[in-house]
Amino acid sequence: MDTQSLQAFLAVADNGSFSRAAEQLHLTQPAVSKRIATLEEQIDARLFDRIGRRVTLTEAGRVLLPRARQILVMVDDSRRALVNLTGDIAGSLTLATSHHIGLHRLPPLLKAYTRDHPEVRLDLRFLDSEQAYQGVLDGELEMAVVTLAPHPDPQLDVVPIWDDRMCFVCAHDHPLAGHGRLSLHALCAFDAVLPGPLTFTRTLIESRFAAAGLELPVALSTNYLETLKMMTAIGLGWSLLPERLVAGELHELQVEHSAIHRSLGYLVHRSRTLSNAAKAMLALLEDARDEASRRR
């Protein structure tokens, strides 16, 4: 098996399409098909069923999939280990981050990094924290700077960098804005606009309300916090948003409940050899750790 054929196999499996795989790999569709055919010939098994426009893995494909990922991760790991011997900080760094962190936390660090290490090609990917988390687990991403999971996978090194206080907020003309201190129960009488149900942030919020025996009255949800801020500002409901997003444009509610904090930080796979470029980024992040995160 050659790595190019395995890369083509993973691209088709992940995209469910030969044409989209070709776009991802910057190849023609016939070239991708040829690589898959070569791989199928080598293992003497069909890897995909093609029914109409749908492409699905066969049983052999499902068996090969995790092993193909492991092989490519090992090849990349070996390549990085050899490059690291030179001590140079160069090459490519694949870094995933959420839109909120990329906009509000990372810019000064990225500016310093690109200034100090001009030989590094930064492959910056904006993903939901949950997608980035899985990408690091699967070996597709070297590192991620995201909202940290409440219960991280033991295969990952997870380091908090920033403590993010979440504020209960509403529009200045929302009925809740005229109240004094509110209970969680009182909040539940009004619609909420919150992050999507599968996000780490939503899980954190739901756990607090569930502990009080309450169910969140979610009217609308989106994974983009800036969109949540807009929906809250025009009166579609109350929300919980990071302190940095509130800044006078929203009314902060006084709620009789201990403050809700989420951890923002980086994660890398314990079994992965980090490139010198990644190590340099981790050093910058460590220097940026706030006091609350250092105590964790």
Short mmCIF file of N, CA, C and O in Angstrom, two decimals, residues 35 43 49 55 63 84 89 110 125 129 135 173 187 197 199 209 212 215 219 244 252 273 280 283 290:
data_model
loop_
_atom_site.label_atom_id
_atom_site.label_comp_id
_atom_site.label_asym_id
_atom_site.label_seq_id
_atom_site.Cartn_x
_atom_site.Cartn_y
_atom_site.Cartn_z
N ARG A 35 -6.37 5.60 -8.05
CA ARG A 35 -5.69 5.27 -6.79
C ARG A 35 -6.52 4.29 -5.96
O ARG A 35 -5.97 3.38 -5.34
N ILE A 43 -5.33 -5.20 -2.13
CA ILE A 43 -5.90 -5.95 -1.00
C ILE A 43 -6.92 -6.98 -1.45
O ILE A 43 -7.48 -7.71 -0.62
N ASP A 49 -19.07 0.83 -2.26
CA ASP A 49 -20.22 0.53 -3.09
C ASP A 49 -20.68 1.84 -3.71
O ASP A 49 -20.82 2.86 -3.01
N VAL A 55 -21.88 7.02 -2.34
CA VAL A 55 -20.67 6.21 -2.18
C VAL A 55 -20.60 5.81 -0.72
O VAL A 55 -20.53 6.66 0.17
N VAL A 63 -13.30 -1.95 7.70
CA VAL A 63 -12.17 -2.56 8.43
C VAL A 63 -10.89 -1.75 8.18
O VAL A 63 -10.08 -1.52 9.10
N ASN A 84 12.51 17.32 12.96
CA ASN A 84 12.82 17.95 14.24
C ASN A 84 14.29 17.88 14.60
O ASN A 84 14.80 18.69 15.38
N ILE A 89 12.64 25.67 13.01
CA ILE A 89 11.21 25.90 13.19
C ILE A 89 10.68 26.33 11.82
O ILE A 89 10.77 27.50 11.44
N LEU A 110 -1.08 34.92 17.18
CA LEU A 110 -0.76 34.59 15.79
C LEU A 110 0.15 35.63 15.17
O LEU A 110 1.06 35.31 14.39
N ARG A 125 -7.42 26.48 10.53
CA ARG A 125 -8.76 26.00 10.18
C ARG A 125 -9.77 26.41 11.24
O ARG A 125 -9.57 26.15 12.43
N SER A 129 -15.60 23.64 18.02
CA SER A 129 -14.67 23.00 18.97
C SER A 129 -14.79 21.49 18.94
O SER A 129 -13.78 20.76 19.03
N GLY A 135 -10.85 15.95 15.28
CA GLY A 135 -9.77 15.98 14.31
C GLY A 135 -8.42 15.68 14.94
O GLY A 135 -7.57 15.01 14.34
N ASP A 173 -34.16 46.27 26.12
CA ASP A 173 -35.62 46.47 26.22
C ASP A 173 -36.37 45.15 26.44
O ASP A 173 -37.60 45.10 26.32
N LEU A 187 -35.78 32.64 35.06
CA LEU A 187 -35.27 32.71 33.69
C LEU A 187 -36.01 31.76 32.77
O LEU A 187 -36.26 32.07 31.60
N PRO A 197 -27.18 22.03 20.63
CA PRO A 197 -27.30 21.00 21.67
C PRO A 197 -26.11 20.05 21.78
O PRO A 197 -25.94 19.41 22.81
N THR A 199 -22.87 20.99 21.50
CA THR A 199 -21.64 21.72 21.81
C THR A 199 -21.25 21.53 23.26
O THR A 199 -22.07 21.29 24.14
N PHE A 209 -28.50 23.80 34.82
CA PHE A 209 -29.95 23.89 34.96
C PHE A 209 -30.54 22.55 35.39
O PHE A 209 -31.46 22.50 36.20
N ALA A 212 -30.48 21.90 38.98
CA ALA A 212 -31.53 22.61 39.72
C ALA A 212 -32.91 22.07 39.39
O ALA A 212 -33.93 22.65 39.81
N GLU A 215 -35.45 22.57 33.03
CA GLU A 215 -35.20 22.31 31.61
C GLU A 215 -35.11 23.63 30.89
O GLU A 215 -35.94 24.52 31.06
N ALA A 219 -35.43 28.49 22.43
CA ALA A 219 -36.24 28.82 21.26
C ALA A 219 -35.43 28.72 19.98
O ALA A 219 -35.92 28.26 18.95
N ARG A 244 -16.43 38.80 27.21
CA ARG A 244 -15.83 39.67 26.20
C ARG A 244 -16.82 40.10 25.12
O ARG A 244 -16.57 41.06 24.40
N GLU A 252 -26.58 42.89 31.20
CA GLU A 252 -26.17 41.73 31.97
C GLU A 252 -27.13 41.52 33.13
O GLU A 252 -27.35 42.41 33.95
N THR A 273 4.14 12.83 17.79
CA THR A 273 5.36 13.61 17.88
C THR A 273 5.08 15.00 17.32
O THR A 273 4.74 15.14 16.15
N ALA A 280 6.73 25.50 19.27
CA ALA A 280 6.87 26.94 19.39
C ALA A 280 5.52 27.60 19.67
O ALA A 280 5.43 28.54 20.47
N ALA A 283 4.58 27.00 23.32
CA ALA A 283 5.31 27.88 24.23
C ALA A 283 4.64 29.25 24.33
O ALA A 283 4.52 29.83 25.42
N ASP A 290 -3.84 32.55 31.68
CA ASP A 290 -4.28 33.46 32.73
C ASP A 290 -4.20 32.78 34.10
O ASP A 290 -4.03 31.56 34.19
#
